[in-house]
PDB file of C-alpha atoms and ligand atoms in Angstrom:
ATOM      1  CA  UNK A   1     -57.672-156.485  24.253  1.00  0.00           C
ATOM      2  CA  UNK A   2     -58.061-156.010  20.308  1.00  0.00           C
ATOM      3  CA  UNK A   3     -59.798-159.055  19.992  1.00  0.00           C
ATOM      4  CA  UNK A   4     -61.683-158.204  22.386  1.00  0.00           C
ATOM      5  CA  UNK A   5     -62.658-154.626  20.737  1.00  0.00           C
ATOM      6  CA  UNK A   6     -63.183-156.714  17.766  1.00  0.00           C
ATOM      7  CA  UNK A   7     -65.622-159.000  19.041  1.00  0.00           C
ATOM      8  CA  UNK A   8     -67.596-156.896  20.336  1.00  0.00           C
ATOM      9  CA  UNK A   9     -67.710-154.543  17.366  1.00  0.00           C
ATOM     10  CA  UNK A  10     -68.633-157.878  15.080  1.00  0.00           C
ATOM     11  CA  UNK A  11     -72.602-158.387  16.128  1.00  0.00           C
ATOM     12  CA  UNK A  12     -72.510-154.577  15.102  1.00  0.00           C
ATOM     13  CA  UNK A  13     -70.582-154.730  11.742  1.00  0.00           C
ATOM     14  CA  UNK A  14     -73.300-157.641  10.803  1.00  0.00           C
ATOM     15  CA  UNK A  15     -76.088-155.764  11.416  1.00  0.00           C
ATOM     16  CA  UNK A  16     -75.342-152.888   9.751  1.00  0.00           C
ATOM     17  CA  UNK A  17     -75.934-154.444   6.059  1.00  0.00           C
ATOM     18  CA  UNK A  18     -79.725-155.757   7.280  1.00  0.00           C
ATOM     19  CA  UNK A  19     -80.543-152.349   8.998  1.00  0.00           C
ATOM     20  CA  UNK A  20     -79.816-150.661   5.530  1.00  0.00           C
ATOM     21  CA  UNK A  21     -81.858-153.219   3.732  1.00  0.00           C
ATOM     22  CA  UNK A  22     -84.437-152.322   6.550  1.00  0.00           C
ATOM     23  CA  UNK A  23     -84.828-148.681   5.765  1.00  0.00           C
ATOM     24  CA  UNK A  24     -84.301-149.155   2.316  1.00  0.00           C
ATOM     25  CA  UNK A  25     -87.802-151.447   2.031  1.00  0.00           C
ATOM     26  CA  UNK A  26     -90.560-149.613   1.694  1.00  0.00           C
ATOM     27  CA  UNK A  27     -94.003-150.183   3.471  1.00  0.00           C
ATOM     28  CA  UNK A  28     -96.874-151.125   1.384  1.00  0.00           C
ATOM     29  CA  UNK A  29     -99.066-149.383   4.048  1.00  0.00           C
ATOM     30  CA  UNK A  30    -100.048-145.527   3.191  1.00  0.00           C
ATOM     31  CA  UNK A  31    -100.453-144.562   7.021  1.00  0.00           C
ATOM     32  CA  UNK A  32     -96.839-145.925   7.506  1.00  0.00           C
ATOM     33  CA  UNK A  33     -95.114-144.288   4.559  1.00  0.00           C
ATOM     34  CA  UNK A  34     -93.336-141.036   5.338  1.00  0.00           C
ATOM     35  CA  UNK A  35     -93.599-137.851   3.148  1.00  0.00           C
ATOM     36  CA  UNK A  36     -90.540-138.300   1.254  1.00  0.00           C
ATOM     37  CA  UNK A  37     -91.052-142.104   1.462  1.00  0.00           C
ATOM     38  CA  UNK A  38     -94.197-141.866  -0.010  1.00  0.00           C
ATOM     39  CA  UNK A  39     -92.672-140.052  -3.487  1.00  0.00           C
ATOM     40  CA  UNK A  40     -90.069-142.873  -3.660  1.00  0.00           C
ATOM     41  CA  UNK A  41     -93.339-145.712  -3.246  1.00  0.00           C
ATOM     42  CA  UNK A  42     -94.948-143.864  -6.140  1.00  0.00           C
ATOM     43  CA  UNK A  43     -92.100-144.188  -8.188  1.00  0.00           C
ATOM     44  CA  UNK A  44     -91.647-147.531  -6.809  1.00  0.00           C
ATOM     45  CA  UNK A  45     -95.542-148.681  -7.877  1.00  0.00           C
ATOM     46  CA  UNK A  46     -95.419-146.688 -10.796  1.00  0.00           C
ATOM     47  CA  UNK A  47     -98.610-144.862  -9.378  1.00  0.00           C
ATOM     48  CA  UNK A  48     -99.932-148.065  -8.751  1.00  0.00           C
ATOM     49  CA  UNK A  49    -102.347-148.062  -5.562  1.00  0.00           C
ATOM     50  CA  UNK A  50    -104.715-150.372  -4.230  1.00  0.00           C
ATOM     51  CA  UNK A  51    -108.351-148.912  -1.951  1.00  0.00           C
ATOM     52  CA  UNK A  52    -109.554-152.360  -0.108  1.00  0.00           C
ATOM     53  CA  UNK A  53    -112.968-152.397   0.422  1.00  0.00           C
ATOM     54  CA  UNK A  54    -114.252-153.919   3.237  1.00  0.00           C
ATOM     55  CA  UNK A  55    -117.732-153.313   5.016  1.00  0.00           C
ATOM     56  CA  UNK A  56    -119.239-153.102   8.642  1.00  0.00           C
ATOM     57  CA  UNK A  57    -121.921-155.886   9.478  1.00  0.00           C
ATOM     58  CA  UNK A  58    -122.823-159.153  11.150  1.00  0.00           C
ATOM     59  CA  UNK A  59    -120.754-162.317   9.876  1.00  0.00           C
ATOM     60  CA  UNK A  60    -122.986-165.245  11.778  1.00  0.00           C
ATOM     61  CA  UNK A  61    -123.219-165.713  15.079  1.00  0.00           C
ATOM     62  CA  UNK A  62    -119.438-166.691  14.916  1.00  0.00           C
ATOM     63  CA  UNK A  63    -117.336-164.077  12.899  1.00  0.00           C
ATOM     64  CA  UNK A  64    -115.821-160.670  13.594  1.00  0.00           C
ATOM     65  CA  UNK A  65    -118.185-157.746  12.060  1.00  0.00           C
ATOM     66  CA  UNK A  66    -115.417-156.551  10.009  1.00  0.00           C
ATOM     67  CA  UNK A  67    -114.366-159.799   8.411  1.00  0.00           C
ATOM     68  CA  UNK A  68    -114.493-158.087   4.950  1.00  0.00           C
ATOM     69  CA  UNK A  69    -112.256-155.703   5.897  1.00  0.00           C
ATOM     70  CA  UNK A  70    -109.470-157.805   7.111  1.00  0.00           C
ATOM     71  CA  UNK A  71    -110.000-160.169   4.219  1.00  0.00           C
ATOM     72  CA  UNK A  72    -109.287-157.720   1.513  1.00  0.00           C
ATOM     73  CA  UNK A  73    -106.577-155.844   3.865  1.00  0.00           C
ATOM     74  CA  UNK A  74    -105.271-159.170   4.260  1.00  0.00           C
ATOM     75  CA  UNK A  75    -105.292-159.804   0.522  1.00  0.00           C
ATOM     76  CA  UNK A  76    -104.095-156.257  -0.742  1.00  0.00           C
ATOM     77  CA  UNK A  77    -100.888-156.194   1.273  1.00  0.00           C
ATOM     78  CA  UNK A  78     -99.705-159.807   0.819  1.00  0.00           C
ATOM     79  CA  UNK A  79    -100.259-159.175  -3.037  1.00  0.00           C
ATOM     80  CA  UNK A  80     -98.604-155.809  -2.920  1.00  0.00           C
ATOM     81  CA  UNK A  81     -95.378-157.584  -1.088  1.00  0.00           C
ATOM     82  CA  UNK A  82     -95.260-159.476  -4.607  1.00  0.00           C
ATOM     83  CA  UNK A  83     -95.639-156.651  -7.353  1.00  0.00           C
ATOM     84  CA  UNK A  84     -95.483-153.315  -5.299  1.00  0.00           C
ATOM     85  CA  UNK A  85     -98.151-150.761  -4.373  1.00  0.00           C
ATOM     86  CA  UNK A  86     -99.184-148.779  -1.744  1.00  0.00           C
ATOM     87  CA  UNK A  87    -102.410-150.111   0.190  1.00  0.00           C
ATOM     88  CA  UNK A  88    -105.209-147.687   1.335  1.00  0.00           C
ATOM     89  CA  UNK A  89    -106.004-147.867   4.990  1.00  0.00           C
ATOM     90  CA  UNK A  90    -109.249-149.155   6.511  1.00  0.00           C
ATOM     91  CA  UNK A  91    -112.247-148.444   3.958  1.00  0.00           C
ATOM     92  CA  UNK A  92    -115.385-149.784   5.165  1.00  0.00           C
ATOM     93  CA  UNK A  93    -118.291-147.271   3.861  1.00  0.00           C
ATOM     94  CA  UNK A  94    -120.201-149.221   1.093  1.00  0.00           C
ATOM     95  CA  UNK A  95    -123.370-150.938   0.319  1.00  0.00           C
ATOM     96  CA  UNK A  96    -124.614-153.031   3.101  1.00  0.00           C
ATOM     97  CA  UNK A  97    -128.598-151.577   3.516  1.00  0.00           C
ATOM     98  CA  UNK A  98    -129.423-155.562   3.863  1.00  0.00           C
ATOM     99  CA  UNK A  99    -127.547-155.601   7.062  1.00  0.00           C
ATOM    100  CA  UNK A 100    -129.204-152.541   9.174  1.00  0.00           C
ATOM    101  CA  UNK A 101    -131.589-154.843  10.925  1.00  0.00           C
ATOM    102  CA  UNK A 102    -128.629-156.368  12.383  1.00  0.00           C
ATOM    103  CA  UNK A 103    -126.146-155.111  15.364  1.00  0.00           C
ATOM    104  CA  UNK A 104    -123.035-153.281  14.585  1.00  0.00           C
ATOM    105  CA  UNK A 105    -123.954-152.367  11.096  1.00  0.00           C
ATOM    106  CA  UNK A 106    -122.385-149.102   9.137  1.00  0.00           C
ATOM    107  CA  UNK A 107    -125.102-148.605   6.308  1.00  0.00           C
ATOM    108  CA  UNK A 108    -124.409-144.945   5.231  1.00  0.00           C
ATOM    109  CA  UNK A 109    -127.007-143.214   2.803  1.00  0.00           C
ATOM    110  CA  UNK A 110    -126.037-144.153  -1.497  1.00  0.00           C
ATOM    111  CA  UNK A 111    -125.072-140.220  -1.788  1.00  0.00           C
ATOM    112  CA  UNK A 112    -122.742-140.196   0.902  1.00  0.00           C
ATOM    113  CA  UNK A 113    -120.950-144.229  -0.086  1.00  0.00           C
ATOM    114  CA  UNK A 114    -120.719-142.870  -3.795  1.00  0.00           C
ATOM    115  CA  UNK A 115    -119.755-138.907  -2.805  1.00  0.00           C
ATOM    116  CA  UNK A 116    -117.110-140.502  -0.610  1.00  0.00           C
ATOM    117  CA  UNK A 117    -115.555-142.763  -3.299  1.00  0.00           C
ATOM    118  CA  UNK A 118    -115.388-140.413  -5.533  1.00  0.00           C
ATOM    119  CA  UNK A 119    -113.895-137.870  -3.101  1.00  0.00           C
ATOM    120  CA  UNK A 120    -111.400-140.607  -1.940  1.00  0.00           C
ATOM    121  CA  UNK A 121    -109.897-141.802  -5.495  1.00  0.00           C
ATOM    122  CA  UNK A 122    -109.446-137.820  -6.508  1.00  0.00           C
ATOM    123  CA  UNK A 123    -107.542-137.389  -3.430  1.00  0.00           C
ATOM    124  CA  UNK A 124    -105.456-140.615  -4.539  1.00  0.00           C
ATOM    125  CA  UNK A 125    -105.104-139.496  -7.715  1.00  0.00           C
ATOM    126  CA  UNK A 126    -103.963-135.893  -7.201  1.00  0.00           C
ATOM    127  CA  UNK A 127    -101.380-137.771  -4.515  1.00  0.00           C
ATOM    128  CA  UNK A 128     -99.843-139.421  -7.613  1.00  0.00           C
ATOM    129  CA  UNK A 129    -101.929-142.889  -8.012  1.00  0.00           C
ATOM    130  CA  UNK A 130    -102.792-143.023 -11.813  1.00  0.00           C
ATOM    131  CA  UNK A 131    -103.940-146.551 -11.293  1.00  0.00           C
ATOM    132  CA  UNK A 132    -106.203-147.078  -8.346  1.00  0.00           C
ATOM    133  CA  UNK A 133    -107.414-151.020  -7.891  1.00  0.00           C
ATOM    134  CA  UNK A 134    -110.182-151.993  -6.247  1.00  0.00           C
ATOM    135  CA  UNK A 135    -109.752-154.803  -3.963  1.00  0.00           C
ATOM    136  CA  UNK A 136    -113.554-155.818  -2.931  1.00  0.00           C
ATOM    137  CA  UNK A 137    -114.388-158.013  -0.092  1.00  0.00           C
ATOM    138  CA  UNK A 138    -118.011-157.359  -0.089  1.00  0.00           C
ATOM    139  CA  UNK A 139    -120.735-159.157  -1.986  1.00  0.00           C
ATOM    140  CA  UNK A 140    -123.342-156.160  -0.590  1.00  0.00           C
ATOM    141  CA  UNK A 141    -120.698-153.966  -3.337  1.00  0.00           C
ATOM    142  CA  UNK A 142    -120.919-156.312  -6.351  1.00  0.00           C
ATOM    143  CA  UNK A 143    -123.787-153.890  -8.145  1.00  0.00           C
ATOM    144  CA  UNK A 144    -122.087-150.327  -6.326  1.00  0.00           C
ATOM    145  CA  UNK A 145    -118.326-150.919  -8.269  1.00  0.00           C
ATOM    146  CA  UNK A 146    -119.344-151.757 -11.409  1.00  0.00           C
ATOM    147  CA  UNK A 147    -121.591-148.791 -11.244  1.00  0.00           C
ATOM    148  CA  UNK A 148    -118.994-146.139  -9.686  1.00  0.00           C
ATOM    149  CA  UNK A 149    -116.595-147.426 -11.981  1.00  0.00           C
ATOM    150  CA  UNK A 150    -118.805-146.762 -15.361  1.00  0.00           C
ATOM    151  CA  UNK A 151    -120.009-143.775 -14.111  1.00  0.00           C
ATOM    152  CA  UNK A 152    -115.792-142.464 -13.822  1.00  0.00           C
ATOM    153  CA  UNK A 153    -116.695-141.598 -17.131  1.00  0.00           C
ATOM    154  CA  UNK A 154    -118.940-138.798 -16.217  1.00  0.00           C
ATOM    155  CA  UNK A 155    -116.265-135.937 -16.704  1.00  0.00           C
ATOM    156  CA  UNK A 156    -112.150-136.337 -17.003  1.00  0.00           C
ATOM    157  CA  UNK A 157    -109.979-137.011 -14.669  1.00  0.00           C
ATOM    158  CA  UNK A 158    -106.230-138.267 -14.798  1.00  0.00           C
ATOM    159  CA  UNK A 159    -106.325-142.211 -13.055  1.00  0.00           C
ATOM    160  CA  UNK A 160    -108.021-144.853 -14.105  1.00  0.00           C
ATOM    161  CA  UNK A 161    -110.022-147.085 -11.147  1.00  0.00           C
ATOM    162  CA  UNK A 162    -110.006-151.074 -11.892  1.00  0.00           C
ATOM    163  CA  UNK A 163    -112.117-153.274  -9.793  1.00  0.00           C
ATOM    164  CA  UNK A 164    -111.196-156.182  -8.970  1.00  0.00           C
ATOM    165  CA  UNK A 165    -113.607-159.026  -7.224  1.00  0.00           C
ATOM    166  CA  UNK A 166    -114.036-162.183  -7.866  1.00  0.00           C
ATOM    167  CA  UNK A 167    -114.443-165.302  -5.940  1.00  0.00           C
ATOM    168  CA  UNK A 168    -112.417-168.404  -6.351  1.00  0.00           C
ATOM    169  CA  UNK A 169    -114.120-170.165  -9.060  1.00  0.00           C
ATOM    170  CA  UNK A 170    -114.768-174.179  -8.126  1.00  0.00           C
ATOM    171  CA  UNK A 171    -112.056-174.633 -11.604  1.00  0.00           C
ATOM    172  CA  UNK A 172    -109.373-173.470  -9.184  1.00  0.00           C
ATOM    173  CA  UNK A 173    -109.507-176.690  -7.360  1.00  0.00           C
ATOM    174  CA  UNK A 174    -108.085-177.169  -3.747  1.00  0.00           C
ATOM    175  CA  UNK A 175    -109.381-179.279  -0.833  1.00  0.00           C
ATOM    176  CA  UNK A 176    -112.901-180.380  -1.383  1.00  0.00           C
ATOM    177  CA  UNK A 177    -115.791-178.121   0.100  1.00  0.00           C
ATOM    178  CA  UNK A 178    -118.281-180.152   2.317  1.00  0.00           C
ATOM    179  CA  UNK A 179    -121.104-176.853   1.812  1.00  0.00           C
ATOM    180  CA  UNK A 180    -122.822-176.375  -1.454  1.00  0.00           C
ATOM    181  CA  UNK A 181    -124.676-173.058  -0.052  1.00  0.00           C
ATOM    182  CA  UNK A 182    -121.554-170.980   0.708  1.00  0.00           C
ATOM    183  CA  UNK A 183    -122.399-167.467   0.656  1.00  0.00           C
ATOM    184  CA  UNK A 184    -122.037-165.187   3.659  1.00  0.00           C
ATOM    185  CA  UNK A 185    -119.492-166.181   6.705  1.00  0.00           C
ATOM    186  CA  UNK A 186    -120.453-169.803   5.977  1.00  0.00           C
ATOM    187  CA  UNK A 187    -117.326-172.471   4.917  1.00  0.00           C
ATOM    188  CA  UNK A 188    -115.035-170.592   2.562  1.00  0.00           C
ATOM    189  CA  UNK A 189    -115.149-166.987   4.808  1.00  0.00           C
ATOM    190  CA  UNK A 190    -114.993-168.762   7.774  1.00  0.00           C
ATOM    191  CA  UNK A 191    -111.792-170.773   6.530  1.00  0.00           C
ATOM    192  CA  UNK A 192    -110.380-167.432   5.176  1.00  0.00           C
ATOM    193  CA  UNK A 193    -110.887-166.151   8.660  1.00  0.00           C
ATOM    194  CA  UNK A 194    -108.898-168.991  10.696  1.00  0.00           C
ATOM    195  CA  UNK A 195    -106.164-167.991   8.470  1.00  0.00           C
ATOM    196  CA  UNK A 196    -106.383-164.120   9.029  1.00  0.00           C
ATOM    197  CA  UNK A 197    -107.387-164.088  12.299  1.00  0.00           C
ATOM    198  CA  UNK A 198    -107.941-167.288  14.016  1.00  0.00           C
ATOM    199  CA  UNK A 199    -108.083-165.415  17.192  1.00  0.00           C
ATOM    200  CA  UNK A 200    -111.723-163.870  15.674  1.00  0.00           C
ATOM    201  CA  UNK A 201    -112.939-166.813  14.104  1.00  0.00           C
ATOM    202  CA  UNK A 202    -115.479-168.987  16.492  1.00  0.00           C
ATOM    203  CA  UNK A 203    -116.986-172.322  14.218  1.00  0.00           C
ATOM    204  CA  UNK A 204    -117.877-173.634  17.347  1.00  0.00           C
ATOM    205  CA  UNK A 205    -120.432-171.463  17.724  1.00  0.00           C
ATOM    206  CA  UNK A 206    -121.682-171.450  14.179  1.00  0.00           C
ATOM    207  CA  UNK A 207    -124.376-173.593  14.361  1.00  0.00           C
ATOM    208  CA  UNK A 208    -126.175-171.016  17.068  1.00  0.00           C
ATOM    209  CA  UNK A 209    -128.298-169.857  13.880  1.00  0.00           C
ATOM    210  CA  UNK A 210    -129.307-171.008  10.694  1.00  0.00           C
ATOM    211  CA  UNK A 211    -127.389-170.003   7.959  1.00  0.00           C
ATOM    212  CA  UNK A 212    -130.213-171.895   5.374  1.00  0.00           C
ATOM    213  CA  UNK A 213    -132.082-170.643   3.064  1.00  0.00           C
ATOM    214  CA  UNK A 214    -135.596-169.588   4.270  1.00  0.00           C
ATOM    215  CA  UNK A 215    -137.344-169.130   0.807  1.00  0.00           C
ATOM    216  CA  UNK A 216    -139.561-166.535   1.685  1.00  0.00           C
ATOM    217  CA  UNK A 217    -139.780-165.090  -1.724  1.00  0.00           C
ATOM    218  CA  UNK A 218    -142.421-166.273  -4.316  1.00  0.00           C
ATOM    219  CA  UNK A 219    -141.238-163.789  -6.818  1.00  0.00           C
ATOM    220  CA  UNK A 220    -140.245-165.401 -10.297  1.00  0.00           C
ATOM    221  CA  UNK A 221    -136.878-165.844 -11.449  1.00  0.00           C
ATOM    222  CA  UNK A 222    -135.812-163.125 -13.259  1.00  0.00           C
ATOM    223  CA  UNK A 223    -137.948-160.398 -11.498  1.00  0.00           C
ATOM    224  CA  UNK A 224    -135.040-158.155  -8.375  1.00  0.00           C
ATOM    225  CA  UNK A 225    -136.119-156.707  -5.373  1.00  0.00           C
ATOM    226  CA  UNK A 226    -134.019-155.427  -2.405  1.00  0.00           C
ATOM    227  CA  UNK A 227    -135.638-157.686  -0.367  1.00  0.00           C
ATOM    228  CA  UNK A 228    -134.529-160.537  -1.710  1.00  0.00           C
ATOM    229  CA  UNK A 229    -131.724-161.434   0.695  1.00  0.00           C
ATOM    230  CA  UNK A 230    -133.770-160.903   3.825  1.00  0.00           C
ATOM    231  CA  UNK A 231    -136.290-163.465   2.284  1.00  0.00           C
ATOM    232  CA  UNK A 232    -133.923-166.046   1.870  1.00  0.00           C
ATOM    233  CA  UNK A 233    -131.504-165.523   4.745  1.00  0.00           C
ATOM    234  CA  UNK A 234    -133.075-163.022   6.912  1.00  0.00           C
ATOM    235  CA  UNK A 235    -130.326-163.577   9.922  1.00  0.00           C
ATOM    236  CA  UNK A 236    -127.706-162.193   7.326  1.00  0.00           C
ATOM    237  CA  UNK A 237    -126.318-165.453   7.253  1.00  0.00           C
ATOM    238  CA  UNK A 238    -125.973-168.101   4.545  1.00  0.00           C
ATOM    239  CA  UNK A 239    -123.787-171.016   4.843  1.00  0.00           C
ATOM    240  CA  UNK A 240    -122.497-173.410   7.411  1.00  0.00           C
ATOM    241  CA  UNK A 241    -119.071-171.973   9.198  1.00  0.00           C
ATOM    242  CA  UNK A 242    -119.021-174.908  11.340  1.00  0.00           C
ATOM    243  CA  UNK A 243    -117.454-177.188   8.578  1.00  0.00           C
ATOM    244  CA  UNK A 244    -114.622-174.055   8.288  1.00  0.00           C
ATOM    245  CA  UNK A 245    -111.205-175.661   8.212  1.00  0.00           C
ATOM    246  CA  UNK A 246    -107.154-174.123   7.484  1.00  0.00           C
ATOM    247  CA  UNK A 247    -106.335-175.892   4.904  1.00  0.00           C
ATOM    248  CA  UNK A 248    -109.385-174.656   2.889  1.00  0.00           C
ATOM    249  CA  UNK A 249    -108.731-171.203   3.953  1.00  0.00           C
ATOM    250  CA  UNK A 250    -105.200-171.377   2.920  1.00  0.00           C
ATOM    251  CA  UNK A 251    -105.494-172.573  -0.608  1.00  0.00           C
ATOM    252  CA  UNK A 252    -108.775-169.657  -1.074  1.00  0.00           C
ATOM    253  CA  UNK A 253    -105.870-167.054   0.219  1.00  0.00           C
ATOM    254  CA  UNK A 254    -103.058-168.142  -1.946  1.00  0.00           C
ATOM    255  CA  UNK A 255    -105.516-168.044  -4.678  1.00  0.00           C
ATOM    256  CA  UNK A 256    -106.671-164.645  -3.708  1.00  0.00           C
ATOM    257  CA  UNK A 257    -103.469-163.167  -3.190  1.00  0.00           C
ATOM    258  CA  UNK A 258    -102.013-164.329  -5.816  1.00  0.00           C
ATOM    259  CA  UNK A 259    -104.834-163.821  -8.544  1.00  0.00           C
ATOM    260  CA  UNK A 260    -104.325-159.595  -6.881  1.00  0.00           C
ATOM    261  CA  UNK A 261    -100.659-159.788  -7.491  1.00  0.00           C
ATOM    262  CA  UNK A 262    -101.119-160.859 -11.482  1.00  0.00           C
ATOM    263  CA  UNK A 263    -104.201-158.364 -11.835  1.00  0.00           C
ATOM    264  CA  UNK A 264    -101.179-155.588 -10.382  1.00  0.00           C
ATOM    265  CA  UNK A 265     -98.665-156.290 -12.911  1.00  0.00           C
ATOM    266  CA  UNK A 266    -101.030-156.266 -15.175  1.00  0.00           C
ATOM    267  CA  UNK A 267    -102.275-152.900 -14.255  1.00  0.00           C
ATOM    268  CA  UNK A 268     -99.077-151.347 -13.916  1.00  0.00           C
ATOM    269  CA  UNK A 269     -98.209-153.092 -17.933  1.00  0.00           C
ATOM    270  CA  UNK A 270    -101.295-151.461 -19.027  1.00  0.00           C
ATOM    271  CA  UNK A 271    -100.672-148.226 -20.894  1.00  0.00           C
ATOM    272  CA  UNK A 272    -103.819-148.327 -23.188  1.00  0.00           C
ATOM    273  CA  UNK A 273    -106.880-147.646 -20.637  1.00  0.00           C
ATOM    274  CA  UNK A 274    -105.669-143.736 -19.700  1.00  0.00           C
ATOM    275  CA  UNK A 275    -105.147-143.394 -23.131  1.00  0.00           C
ATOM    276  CA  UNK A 276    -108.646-144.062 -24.493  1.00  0.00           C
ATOM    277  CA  UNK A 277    -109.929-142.366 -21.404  1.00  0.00           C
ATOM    278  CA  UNK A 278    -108.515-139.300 -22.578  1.00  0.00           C
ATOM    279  CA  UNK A 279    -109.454-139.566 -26.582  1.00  0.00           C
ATOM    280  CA  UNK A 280    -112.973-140.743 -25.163  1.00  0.00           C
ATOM    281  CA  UNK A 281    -113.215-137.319 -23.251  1.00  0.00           C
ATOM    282  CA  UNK A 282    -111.645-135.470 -25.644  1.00  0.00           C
ATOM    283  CA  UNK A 283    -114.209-136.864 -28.210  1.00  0.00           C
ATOM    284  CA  UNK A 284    -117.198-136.357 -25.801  1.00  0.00           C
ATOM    285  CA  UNK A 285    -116.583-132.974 -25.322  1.00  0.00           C
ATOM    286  CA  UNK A 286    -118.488-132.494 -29.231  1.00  0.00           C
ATOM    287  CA  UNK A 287    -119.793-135.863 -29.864  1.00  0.00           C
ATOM    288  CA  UNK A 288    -121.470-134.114 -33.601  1.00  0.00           C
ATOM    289  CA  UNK A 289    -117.949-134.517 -34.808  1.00  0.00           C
ATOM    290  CA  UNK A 290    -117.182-138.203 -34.044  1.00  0.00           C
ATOM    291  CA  UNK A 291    -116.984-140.126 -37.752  1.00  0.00           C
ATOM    292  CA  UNK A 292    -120.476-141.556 -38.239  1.00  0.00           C
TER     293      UNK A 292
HETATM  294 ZN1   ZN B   1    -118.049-161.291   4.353  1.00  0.00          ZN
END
């Protein structure tokens, strides 16, 4: 009889240990942290916090029209597992005025995507993130970042936003790519995406459009208009997802999440930034006095 008391109590006894370990891990996900877990994840990240930026529009005939945002979701949380900090949910409200020709596209007007981003890092900072990183997924944001994130010095505040978005640069090496043009849900996203979500990615049907580049423009080099993209790739698609394989899209996620993770302990190392942000303000506030 006591053995059998005993074995039924030992499945129990065993369990107990990885049920502890269970509650005691905290999710990297905002949405899924609870108000007293979400003071211990602060402490945790050292006010480290991460906004993914992702965007609404057409990806090819052959991608998901949120691929951005599940490619820097994907990234931010995998990255946060390594060097802790709490992930913003689904973001997708920036630049993409290129796109509103096409189905399924969120363009919102500039004074709304900026007022927004603004509104949303204040909220993170007065929740306790001091750091906020930037995880961008969206080449239609490359100009909007940069911009938002200069312009942070407009008046003081008490976080500091880094952006972070870069593409895997060809030094990184991994499998050879078979594309040369490889812009927009052509070999690399498409590759990214069979990792993510193969159940969303369709190569197969890739070659449905032309993802070439039209050259419509006969503007110099040198000389921007907003046009631009439409004249070279006026289906919003540049590249060729048919040659998308795993093994590429592995290596450019490893890279991806990894190259997040370093930029994180970085961040959380870096006590100089805040610093200068406040002696810059401090110094703005009666610029006739700064040594000349
Ligand atoms: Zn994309």
């Amino acid at each position: 009889m006591r053995n059998r008391i005993f074995s039924a109590l030992l499945p129990l006894l065993f369990s107990i240990p990885s049920a502890m370990q269970a509650q005691a891990k905290l999710s990297v996900h905002w949405e899924e942290l609870t108000g007293p877990d979400f003071v211990k994840a602060i402490q945790q990240s050292q006010g480290t916090c991460i906004l993914p930026i992702g965007i609404l529009e057409k990806h090819g005939p052959h991608m998901p029209i949120g691929s951005d945002l599940f490619t820097s979701r994907y990234t931010s949380a995998h990255a946060a597992e390594q060097s802790y900090a709490i992930v913003f949910p689904e973001y997708y409200f920036g630049q993409i005025d290129e796109a509103r020709h096409e189905p399924g596209t969120m363009a919102y007007p500039r004074e709304v995507v900026l007022a927004l981003l603004q509104a949303t890092t204040d909220e993170m900072g007065r929740n306790g993130c001091k750091k906020i990183l930037i995880v961008n997924g969206h080449g239609g944001n490359n100009h909007l970042l940069p911009y938002f994130a200069q312009t942070q010095l407009e008046k003081p505040h008490n976080y500091v936003v880094y952006i972070f978005d870069r593409r895997m640069p060809t030094t990184a090496g991994g499998p050879q790519k078979k594309t040369t043009n490889d812009q927009h849900a052509g070999e690399s996203e498409t590759s990214k995406m069979m990792v993510i979500r193969p159940d969303l990615a369709h190569p197969e049907r890739a070659k449905m459009e032309s993802g070439e580049d039209q050259h419509h423009s006969t503007l110099p080099e040198g000389v921007y208009t907003g046009i631009w993209w439409y004249a070279s790739f006026p289906d919003h698609y540049s590249g060729d997802g048919s040659v998308a394989n795993r093994e590429l899209g592995e290596y450019q996620m490893r890279w991806w999440v990894d190259s997040v993770a370093k930029v994180l302990t970085a961040i959380k190392a870096d006590d100089t930034s805040l610093k200068l942000q406040k002696e810059f303000w401090e110094k703005s506030e009666h610029p006739v006095d700064t040594p000349q």
